Coordinates of C-alpha atoms in Angstrom, one line a residue:
M17 CA -96.9 13.9 3.2
K18 CA -95.6 11.8 0.3
A19 CA -92.4 10.0 0.8
A20 CA -90.9 12.2 -2.1
E21 CA -91.7 15.2 -0.1
L22 CA -90.0 13.9 3.0
F23 CA -87.0 13.0 0.7
V24 CA -86.8 16.6 -0.6
K25 CA -87.0 17.9 3.0
A26 CA -84.1 15.6 3.9
L27 CA -82.1 17.1 1.1
E28 CA -83.0 20.6 2.3
N29 CA -81.9 19.6 5.8
E30 CA -78.4 18.7 4.4
G31 CA -78.1 22.2 3.0
V32 CA -78.5 21.3 -0.7
E33 CA -78.5 24.4 -2.9
Y34 CA -78.6 22.8 -6.4
I35 CA -79.7 19.6 -8.0
F36 CA -78.4 18.9 -11.4
G37 CA -80.3 16.5 -13.6
I38 CA -83.1 15.5 -16.0
P39 CA -86.7 14.7 -15.1
G40 CA -88.1 11.4 -16.0
E41 CA -91.2 9.2 -15.5
E42 CA -89.7 7.4 -12.4
N43 CA -88.8 10.6 -10.5
L44 CA -92.0 12.4 -11.2
D45 CA -93.0 12.7 -7.5
V46 CA -89.5 14.1 -6.5
M47 CA -89.6 16.5 -9.3
D48 CA -93.1 17.7 -8.2
A49 CA -91.9 18.0 -4.6
L50 CA -89.0 20.2 -5.6
L51 CA -91.4 22.9 -7.0
D52 CA -92.2 23.6 -3.3
S53 CA -88.6 23.7 -2.3
H54 CA -86.0 26.3 -2.1
I55 CA -83.5 24.0 -3.8
Q56 CA -82.8 25.2 -7.3
F57 CA -83.1 22.5 -10.0
I58 CA -80.6 22.8 -12.9
T59 CA -82.1 21.1 -15.9
T60 CA -79.2 19.7 -17.9
R61 CA -79.0 18.4 -21.4
H62 CA -77.4 15.1 -20.5
E63 CA -77.1 13.1 -17.3
Q64 CA -73.3 12.9 -17.7
G65 CA -73.2 16.7 -17.7
A66 CA -75.4 16.7 -14.5
A67 CA -73.0 14.3 -12.8
F68 CA -69.9 16.3 -13.8
M69 CA -71.6 19.5 -12.4
A70 CA -72.2 17.8 -9.1
D71 CA -68.7 16.5 -9.2
V72 CA -67.0 19.9 -9.6
Y73 CA -69.5 21.6 -7.2
G74 CA -68.6 19.1 -4.5
R75 CA -64.8 19.5 -5.1
L76 CA -65.0 23.3 -5.0
T77 CA -67.3 23.6 -2.0
G78 CA -66.6 20.5 0.2
R79 CA -70.4 19.9 0.3
A80 CA -71.8 17.1 -1.6
G81 CA -73.0 18.0 -5.1
V82 CA -76.3 16.4 -6.0
C83 CA -77.4 15.0 -9.4
I84 CA -80.5 13.0 -10.3
A85 CA -81.8 10.9 -13.3
T86 CA -84.5 8.5 -14.1
L87 CA -84.1 4.7 -14.2
G88 CA -82.3 2.7 -16.9
P89 CA -80.4 4.8 -19.5
G90 CA -80.8 8.0 -17.4
A91 CA -79.1 6.3 -14.5
T92 CA -76.4 4.7 -16.6
N93 CA -75.6 8.1 -18.2
L94 CA -74.6 9.3 -14.7
I95 CA -71.9 6.7 -14.2
T96 CA -68.9 8.3 -15.7
G97 CA -69.4 11.5 -13.7
V98 CA -70.1 9.6 -10.5
A99 CA -66.9 7.4 -11.0
D100 CA -65.0 10.5 -11.7
A101 CA -66.1 12.1 -8.4
N102 CA -65.5 9.0 -6.4
M103 CA -62.0 8.4 -7.7
D104 CA -61.1 12.1 -7.5
H105 CA -62.5 12.2 -4.0
A106 CA -65.2 14.8 -4.6
P107 CA -68.3 14.6 -2.4
L108 CA -71.3 13.7 -4.5
I109 CA -74.8 12.3 -4.1
A110 CA -76.3 10.5 -7.2
I111 CA -80.0 9.8 -7.2
A112 CA -81.9 7.8 -9.7
G113 CA -85.5 6.9 -10.0
Q114 CA -86.5 3.3 -10.3
A115 CA -89.4 1.1 -11.4
S116 CA -92.0 0.0 -8.9
T117 CA -90.7 -2.6 -6.4
H118 CA -93.4 -4.9 -7.8
R119 CA -91.4 -5.5 -11.0
L120 CA -87.8 -5.5 -9.7
H121 CA -87.7 -9.2 -9.3
K122 CA -88.0 -9.9 -13.0
E123 CA -87.0 -8.9 -16.5
S124 CA -88.9 -5.6 -17.1
H125 CA -88.7 -2.5 -19.3
Q126 CA -85.6 -0.3 -18.5
V127 CA -85.0 -2.1 -15.2
L128 CA -81.4 -2.6 -14.1
D129 CA -80.1 -3.4 -10.6
L130 CA -78.9 0.2 -10.1
E131 CA -77.8 -0.4 -6.5
A132 CA -75.6 -3.2 -7.6
M133 CA -74.4 -1.3 -10.6
F134 CA -73.3 1.8 -8.6
R135 CA -71.8 0.0 -5.6
P136 CA -68.3 -0.6 -7.2
I137 CA -68.0 3.1 -8.1
T138 CA -69.3 4.7 -4.9
K139 CA -68.5 4.8 -1.2
Y140 CA -72.1 3.7 -0.4
A141 CA -75.1 2.7 -2.5
S142 CA -78.6 2.0 -1.2
R143 CA -82.2 1.5 -2.4
I144 CA -85.0 3.0 -0.5
V145 CA -87.2 0.1 0.4
S146 CA -89.9 2.0 2.4
P147 CA -90.7 5.5 3.3
E148 CA -89.6 5.0 6.9
V149 CA -85.9 4.6 5.9
I150 CA -85.6 7.9 3.9
P151 CA -84.2 10.0 6.8
E152 CA -81.6 7.4 7.6
V153 CA -80.5 6.6 4.0
V154 CA -80.2 10.3 3.1
R155 CA -78.3 11.2 6.3
K156 CA -75.9 8.3 5.8
A157 CA -75.3 9.1 2.1
F158 CA -74.3 12.7 2.9
K159 CA -72.3 11.7 6.0
V160 CA -70.3 9.1 4.0
A161 CA -69.9 11.3 1.0
Q162 CA -68.5 14.2 3.0
T163 CA -66.3 12.2 5.4
E164 CA -62.7 11.8 4.4
K165 CA -61.8 10.4 2.1
T166 CA -64.7 12.1 0.4
G167 CA -66.4 10.5 -2.6
A168 CA -69.7 9.6 -4.3
C169 CA -72.7 7.9 -2.8
F170 CA -75.9 6.6 -4.6
I171 CA -79.6 6.4 -3.7
E172 CA -82.1 4.4 -5.7
F173 CA -85.7 5.6 -5.2
P174 CA -88.5 3.3 -6.6
E175 CA -91.5 5.2 -8.0
N176 CA -94.1 3.4 -5.9
I177 CA -92.2 4.1 -2.7
A178 CA -91.9 7.8 -3.6
E179 CA -95.8 7.9 -3.8
M180 CA -96.5 6.5 -0.4
E181 CA -97.6 8.5 2.6
I182 CA -95.3 9.1 5.6
D183 CA -95.2 11.2 8.7
D184 CA -91.6 11.8 9.7
V185 CA -88.8 14.4 9.8
P186 CA -85.1 14.4 8.7
L187 CA -82.4 13.4 11.1
R188 CA -80.2 16.0 12.8
V189 CA -77.1 16.8 10.7
K190 CA -73.9 16.2 12.5
N191 CA -70.9 16.1 10.1
A192 CA -68.0 13.9 11.1
S193 CA -64.6 15.4 11.9
A194 CA -61.1 13.9 11.5
P195 CA -59.7 12.3 14.7
E196 CA -56.7 13.8 16.5
P197 CA -53.3 12.3 15.5
A198 CA -51.8 10.1 18.2
A199 CA -49.0 11.7 20.3
E200 CA -46.6 8.8 19.7
E201 CA -47.1 9.1 15.9
I202 CA -46.3 12.9 16.1
E203 CA -43.1 12.3 18.1
R204 CA -41.9 9.5 15.8
A205 CA -42.5 11.7 12.7
A206 CA -40.7 14.7 14.2
E207 CA -37.8 12.5 15.0
V208 CA -37.4 11.0 11.6
I209 CA -37.8 14.3 9.9
S210 CA -35.3 16.0 12.2
N211 CA -32.7 13.3 11.4
A212 CA -33.3 13.3 7.7
K213 CA -30.5 14.5 5.4
S214 CA -32.6 15.5 2.4
P215 CA -36.3 15.4 3.1
I216 CA -39.0 16.4 0.6
I217 CA -42.7 16.9 0.7
L218 CA -45.3 15.5 -1.8
A219 CA -48.5 17.3 -1.2
G220 CA -51.8 15.9 -2.5
N221 CA -55.3 17.1 -3.0
G222 CA -56.2 15.9 0.5
V223 CA -54.5 18.9 1.9
I224 CA -57.0 21.2 0.0
R225 CA -60.0 19.0 1.1
A226 CA -58.8 19.3 4.7
D227 CA -58.4 23.1 4.5
A228 CA -54.8 22.7 5.6
C229 CA -53.0 24.8 2.9
N230 CA -51.8 27.5 5.3
E231 CA -50.6 24.9 7.7
L232 CA -48.7 23.2 4.9
A233 CA -47.0 26.4 3.8
E234 CA -45.9 27.3 7.4
F235 CA -44.8 23.7 8.0
S236 CA -42.6 23.7 4.8
E237 CA -41.2 27.2 5.5
K238 CA -40.5 26.7 9.1
L239 CA -38.7 23.4 8.7
G240 CA -37.0 24.4 5.4
I241 CA -38.4 21.4 3.4
P242 CA -39.3 21.8 -0.2
I243 CA -42.8 21.0 -1.5
A244 CA -43.8 19.3 -4.8
N245 CA -47.5 19.0 -5.5
T246 CA -49.6 16.7 -7.5
F247 CA -51.7 18.1 -10.4
M248 CA -54.8 17.9 -8.3
A249 CA -53.1 19.9 -5.6
K250 CA -52.1 22.8 -7.8
G251 CA -52.2 26.0 -5.7
V252 CA -51.9 24.1 -2.4
V253 CA -49.1 26.4 -1.7
P254 CA -48.5 29.5 -3.8
F255 CA -46.1 29.2 -6.8
R256 CA -44.2 32.1 -5.3
H257 CA -43.7 30.2 -1.9
P258 CA -39.9 29.9 -1.2
M259 CA -40.2 26.1 -0.8
A260 CA -42.5 25.5 -3.8
L261 CA -41.0 23.2 -6.4
G262 CA -44.0 23.0 -8.8
S263 CA -46.4 20.4 -10.0
V264 CA -45.2 16.9 -10.7
G265 CA -46.6 13.9 -12.5
L266 CA -46.1 14.3 -16.3
Q267 CA -42.5 13.3 -17.3
S268 CA -40.7 10.2 -16.2
N269 CA -37.9 12.2 -14.7
D270 CA -40.0 14.6 -12.8
Y271 CA -39.1 12.7 -9.7
A272 CA -35.3 13.4 -10.4
N273 CA -35.8 17.0 -11.3
C274 CA -37.8 17.8 -8.1
G275 CA -35.4 15.9 -5.8
F276 CA -37.2 12.7 -5.2
A277 CA -34.2 10.8 -6.5
N278 CA -31.9 12.3 -3.9
A279 CA -34.4 12.4 -1.0
D280 CA -34.0 10.0 1.9
V281 CA -37.3 10.9 3.6
I282 CA -40.4 11.6 1.6
I283 CA -43.3 13.2 3.5
C284 CA -46.6 12.5 1.7
I285 CA -49.3 14.9 3.0
G286 CA -52.9 14.5 1.9
Y287 CA -51.7 12.3 -1.0
D288 CA -54.0 10.0 -2.9
I289 CA -52.3 7.3 -5.0
V290 CA -54.5 7.9 -8.0
E291 CA -52.9 11.4 -8.3
Y292 CA -49.3 10.3 -9.1
H293 CA -48.4 6.6 -9.1
P294 CA -45.8 5.8 -6.4
Y295 CA -43.6 3.7 -8.7
L296 CA -43.0 6.8 -10.8
W297 CA -41.5 8.9 -7.8
H298 CA -40.3 6.0 -5.7
P299 CA -39.0 3.4 -8.1
S300 CA -36.2 2.2 -5.8
R301 CA -38.6 1.3 -3.0
D302 CA -35.9 2.1 -0.4
R303 CA -36.8 5.5 0.9
T304 CA -38.4 6.4 4.2
I305 CA -42.0 7.4 3.6
I306 CA -44.0 9.3 6.1
H307 CA -47.8 9.3 5.5
I308 CA -49.7 12.3 7.0
D309 CA -53.3 12.1 6.1
T310 CA -56.9 11.7 7.6
T311 CA -57.0 8.1 6.8
H312 CA -54.5 5.2 6.6
A313 CA -52.5 4.6 3.5
E314 CA -53.5 2.5 0.6
V315 CA -51.4 -0.7 0.1
D316 CA -48.9 -0.5 -2.7
A317 CA -45.5 -2.1 -3.2
H318 CA -43.9 1.3 -3.9
Y319 CA -45.8 3.1 -1.1
S320 CA -44.6 1.0 1.8
I321 CA -44.7 3.6 4.6
S322 CA -42.3 3.7 7.5
L323 CA -44.8 5.6 9.8
A324 CA -48.2 7.2 9.6
V325 CA -49.6 10.3 11.3
V326 CA -53.3 9.7 10.9
G327 CA -55.9 12.3 11.9
N328 CA -56.7 16.0 11.4
I329 CA -54.0 17.2 8.9
R330 CA -54.0 20.7 10.2
H331 CA -53.3 19.6 13.7
S332 CA -50.8 17.0 12.6
L333 CA -48.7 19.5 10.7
N334 CA -48.7 22.0 13.6
R335 CA -47.7 19.5 16.2
V336 CA -45.0 17.7 14.1
A337 CA -43.5 21.1 13.2
A338 CA -43.4 22.2 16.9
L339 CA -41.2 19.1 17.7
T340 CA -39.0 19.0 14.6
T341 CA -35.6 20.5 14.2
P342 CA -35.6 22.8 11.1
H343 CA -33.4 22.1 8.1
Q344 CA -31.0 24.7 6.6
G345 CA -31.0 23.5 3.1
K346 CA -32.6 25.5 0.3
A347 CA -35.3 24.2 -2.0
M348 CA -34.2 22.4 -5.1
R349 CA -35.8 24.7 -7.6
T350 CA -34.8 22.9 -10.8
L351 CA -38.2 22.0 -12.0
R352 CA -39.7 25.3 -10.9
D353 CA -36.9 27.3 -12.5
S354 CA -37.1 25.4 -15.8
L355 CA -40.9 26.1 -15.9
I356 CA -40.3 29.8 -15.4
A357 CA -37.7 29.9 -18.0
E358 CA -39.8 28.0 -20.5
M359 CA -42.8 30.2 -19.9
N360 CA -40.7 33.3 -20.3
I361 CA -39.2 32.1 -23.6
H362 CA -42.6 31.8 -25.2
R363 CA -44.4 34.8 -23.7
D364 CA -43.8 36.8 -26.8
D365 CA -44.0 34.0 -29.3
I366 CA -46.1 35.0 -32.4
E367 CA -45.9 31.8 -34.5
F368 CA -49.2 30.4 -35.7
P369 CA -50.9 28.0 -34.8
V370 CA -50.3 29.0 -31.2
K371 CA -47.8 27.1 -29.1
P372 CA -49.2 25.5 -25.9
Q373 CA -46.8 27.5 -23.8
K374 CA -48.1 30.8 -25.3
I375 CA -51.8 29.9 -24.7
I376 CA -51.0 29.3 -21.1
W377 CA -49.0 32.5 -20.7
D378 CA -51.7 34.5 -22.2
L379 CA -54.4 32.7 -20.3
R380 CA -52.6 33.2 -16.9
T381 CA -52.0 36.9 -17.7
A382 CA -55.6 37.7 -18.7
M383 CA -57.1 35.9 -15.7
D384 CA -57.1 37.1 -12.1
L385 CA -55.2 34.9 -9.7
Q386 CA -58.4 33.8 -7.9
D387 CA -60.3 33.1 -11.1
I388 CA -61.0 29.4 -11.8
V389 CA -60.0 27.1 -14.7
I390 CA -61.7 23.8 -15.3
C391 CA -59.3 21.7 -17.3
D392 CA -60.6 18.8 -19.5
V393 CA -58.6 15.7 -20.3
G394 CA -56.4 15.6 -23.4
A395 CA -53.0 16.9 -24.6
H396 CA -53.9 20.3 -23.4
K397 CA -54.1 18.8 -19.8
M398 CA -50.5 17.8 -19.9
W399 CA -49.5 21.4 -20.6
M400 CA -51.9 23.0 -18.2
S401 CA -51.0 20.5 -15.4
R402 CA -47.3 21.3 -15.7
M403 CA -47.2 25.1 -16.6
F404 CA -50.3 26.9 -15.5
R405 CA -49.2 28.8 -12.4
C406 CA -51.5 28.8 -9.3
E407 CA -51.3 31.0 -6.2
Y408 CA -54.5 29.7 -4.7
P409 CA -56.0 26.2 -4.2
N410 CA -59.0 25.1 -6.2
T411 CA -58.2 27.6 -9.0
C412 CA -57.2 25.0 -11.6
I413 CA -59.4 21.9 -11.4
I414 CA -57.8 18.9 -13.0
S415 CA -59.3 15.4 -13.0
N416 CA -56.4 13.0 -12.6
G417 CA -58.0 10.1 -10.8
F418 CA -60.5 8.8 -13.2
A419 CA -59.5 11.5 -15.7
S420 CA -62.6 11.5 -17.9
M421 CA -63.0 13.7 -21.0
G422 CA -66.0 16.0 -21.2
I423 CA -65.8 17.4 -17.7
A424 CA -64.7 21.0 -18.6
V425 CA -67.9 22.6 -20.0
P426 CA -70.4 21.2 -17.4
G427 CA -67.8 21.7 -14.6
A428 CA -67.3 25.3 -15.5
I429 CA -71.1 25.9 -15.1
A430 CA -71.0 24.4 -11.7
A431 CA -67.8 26.5 -10.7
K432 CA -69.6 29.6 -11.7
L433 CA -72.7 28.7 -9.6
A434 CA -70.5 27.9 -6.6
N435 CA -68.4 31.1 -7.1
P436 CA -70.5 33.6 -9.0
Q437 CA -68.1 36.4 -8.1
R438 CA -65.2 34.8 -10.0
K439 CA -64.4 34.4 -13.7
V440 CA -64.5 30.8 -14.9
V441 CA -62.7 29.4 -17.9
A442 CA -63.2 25.8 -19.4
V443 CA -60.0 24.8 -21.0
T444 CA -60.6 21.9 -23.4
G445 CA -59.6 20.2 -26.5
D446 CA -61.9 20.0 -29.5
A447 CA -62.6 16.3 -28.7
G448 CA -63.5 16.8 -25.1
F449 CA -65.5 20.0 -26.0
L450 CA -67.8 18.1 -28.3
M451 CA -68.5 15.4 -25.7
N452 CA -70.6 17.8 -23.5
S453 CA -70.9 21.0 -25.5
Q454 CA -74.7 20.7 -25.4
E455 CA -74.4 22.2 -21.9
I456 CA -73.8 25.5 -23.5
E457 CA -77.6 25.7 -23.7
T458 CA -77.9 25.1 -20.0
A459 CA -75.4 28.0 -19.4
M460 CA -77.3 30.4 -21.8
R461 CA -80.7 29.4 -20.3
L462 CA -79.4 30.2 -16.8
N463 CA -77.5 33.3 -17.9
I464 CA -74.2 31.9 -16.6
A465 CA -71.2 33.6 -18.1
I466 CA -68.2 31.3 -18.7
V467 CA -65.4 31.3 -21.3
I468 CA -64.7 28.0 -23.2
L469 CA -61.2 28.0 -24.6
V470 CA -60.9 25.2 -27.3
W471 CA -57.5 24.0 -28.2
N472 CA -58.2 23.0 -31.8
D473 CA -56.0 20.4 -33.4
A474 CA -58.7 18.2 -35.2
S475 CA -57.3 15.1 -33.5
Y476 CA -57.2 13.0 -30.3
G477 CA -54.0 14.9 -29.6
L478 CA -52.9 13.0 -26.5
I479 CA -53.2 9.6 -28.1
E480 CA -51.6 10.8 -31.2
W481 CA -48.8 12.1 -29.0
K482 CA -48.3 8.7 -27.4
Q483 CA -48.7 6.9 -30.7
Q484 CA -45.9 8.9 -32.2
N485 CA -43.7 8.3 -29.2
Q486 CA -44.3 4.6 -29.1
F487 CA -44.7 3.6 -32.8
G488 CA -43.5 6.7 -34.8
R489 CA -46.9 6.8 -36.6
T490 CA -50.5 7.5 -35.7
S491 CA -53.7 5.3 -36.0
H492 CA -57.2 6.8 -36.4
V493 CA -57.0 9.8 -34.3
Q494 CA -57.8 12.5 -36.9
F495 CA -61.3 14.0 -37.3
T496 CA -63.2 17.1 -38.5
N497 CA -64.8 19.8 -36.5
P498 CA -67.8 22.0 -37.1
D499 CA -67.3 25.7 -37.4
F500 CA -67.0 26.4 -33.6
V501 CA -67.9 30.1 -34.1
Q502 CA -71.2 29.3 -35.8
Y503 CA -71.8 26.4 -33.4
A504 CA -71.5 28.9 -30.4
Q505 CA -73.8 31.4 -32.2
S506 CA -76.5 28.7 -32.8
F507 CA -76.9 28.5 -28.9
G508 CA -77.0 32.4 -28.7
A509 CA -73.5 32.4 -27.3
F510 CA -70.5 34.5 -28.6
G511 CA -68.0 32.7 -30.8
V512 CA -64.6 33.9 -31.9
R513 CA -61.7 32.3 -33.8
V514 CA -58.1 33.1 -33.1
E515 CA -56.6 33.7 -36.6
K516 CA -53.2 35.0 -35.5
T517 CA -51.3 34.7 -32.3
E518 CA -51.4 38.3 -31.5
Q519 CA -55.2 38.2 -31.1
L520 CA -55.3 35.7 -28.4
M521 CA -54.7 38.0 -25.4
P522 CA -57.3 40.7 -26.4
I523 CA -59.8 38.0 -27.3
L524 CA -59.3 36.4 -23.8
K525 CA -59.7 39.7 -22.0
E526 CA -62.8 40.6 -23.9
A527 CA -64.3 37.1 -23.3
L528 CA -63.6 37.4 -19.5
D529 CA -65.4 40.8 -19.4
R530 CA -68.4 39.6 -21.5
N531 CA -71.6 38.7 -19.6
T532 CA -72.4 35.6 -21.6
V533 CA -70.9 32.3 -22.8
T534 CA -67.9 32.9 -25.1
V535 CA -66.4 30.0 -27.2
I536 CA -62.9 30.7 -28.4
D537 CA -61.6 28.5 -31.2
C538 CA -57.8 28.6 -30.8
P539 CA -55.7 26.5 -33.3
V540 CA -52.8 24.9 -31.3
D541 CA -49.4 23.8 -32.5
Y542 CA -48.9 20.3 -30.9
R543 CA -45.5 19.8 -32.6
E544 CA -44.4 21.1 -29.1
N545 CA -45.6 17.8 -27.7
L546 CA -42.8 15.6 -29.1
K547 CA -40.2 18.3 -28.2
L548 CA -41.3 18.2 -24.6
T549 CA -41.0 14.4 -24.3
E550 CA -37.6 14.5 -26.1
A551 CA -36.4 17.1 -23.5
L552 CA -37.9 15.8 -20.4
G553 CA -38.6 12.1 -20.8
Q554 CA -41.5 9.8 -21.7
L555 CA -45.2 10.6 -20.6
T556 CA -46.0 8.8 -17.4
L557 CA -49.8 9.4 -17.5
T558 CA -52.1 7.3 -19.5
I559 CA -54.5 10.1 -20.1

């Protein structure tokens, strides 16, 4: 068989369901081999959209999402989505065609050293240099991508190698598992937590990746220790959980409101530093930090750990809990209670344009608790991260590592493919929407029903927010938008504009019941932004 056919068989062997991408000259043999495969190829309208689809698919399923492009500009268009997956620890395999190896040594049309280019933004990057290495390269890429901490891997496939003949089979798949935590680490952690006066838990997205949400909830409730979660760990414990504090990472005094300022022991579980900078919740650098994760801690001056429990998170939590003396204190509910109070205040608000709090209230009310929101990056993300209530993990996907705009629309398509039984909403600003709105055509072509809720303020709203905070004036953030209703209709999708606040709830319900793409143009009143920072402190996130 051709090397390209062996390559596709290796992908099948890894359980790949979908490949997102765009065909090109240098991946012709792979594209032809896919015609005889059960793998479904999702033709996208931009390689960045393909990478974001693979990114979200990997994050939701725990299995590496796969995207493919041709060489040169096709490959470089993948970079943003690949970097996003890697920094957000979503398993992803990116594949790019390449020119013949006979011209890689010199300046040549569309040729870049893709292996070198992707190496800094992936866990593993490799070039297939002969057909014989295909089983090893593919197996290693998937193994590395799907091993904690999960992330992105890259394979470069030169066109002349893809054409060569080979007689081989894929390697046996054996996925790596987290090691067992050391007994002495368990005992030390239990002793420190038992003797703590005011412990607190910071839960990160690693808990969700490790499928340890139930164990975390039981750990917290049994030991009487409150839990704050990062934005990327929304839903790691239900918002209704008696020890749940809410999501932290937006305002500079979140750490005080949640109890970090008064805590003597901070238990970081499945926490990735990119989720919430340690200097924001540990500015004093004098607290006892316990690191519970599948891997050792990153080095950071404000994250100087006292002890680490490294290994299977589920087993670590169960074993530490069994040896720890429970605490009798109650959760500090300041942040959680303030969020509930603020949401309740705006639930019946009818001012127009619509306040962010009202949009979130209506969205949460209209959606089932297990439906999925993919949140883009911008001012709306600040509100969604803080206020959108989650009872289940992976029901509100927020990119907060690389934090790239443009993820919501392609991400929603991938979310629907991964969870066809659930309703999916892309929550996006007008700027982020237009960065990858061409993927509406992809959704329509594949008959994928999603709702796209556009918070329309005709501005780069988050940058405007920070400019106003820092300088008291704005600089080059305003723009004009097309008619989003007509724009949606031009794709064959349904478009609707919210013209008064009372319309939002029925529009959302109708959109969720509609078996097609619906774009909702919702004017938003971002005067609430400055009110929020005045009340709660300066923004701590750069994006």
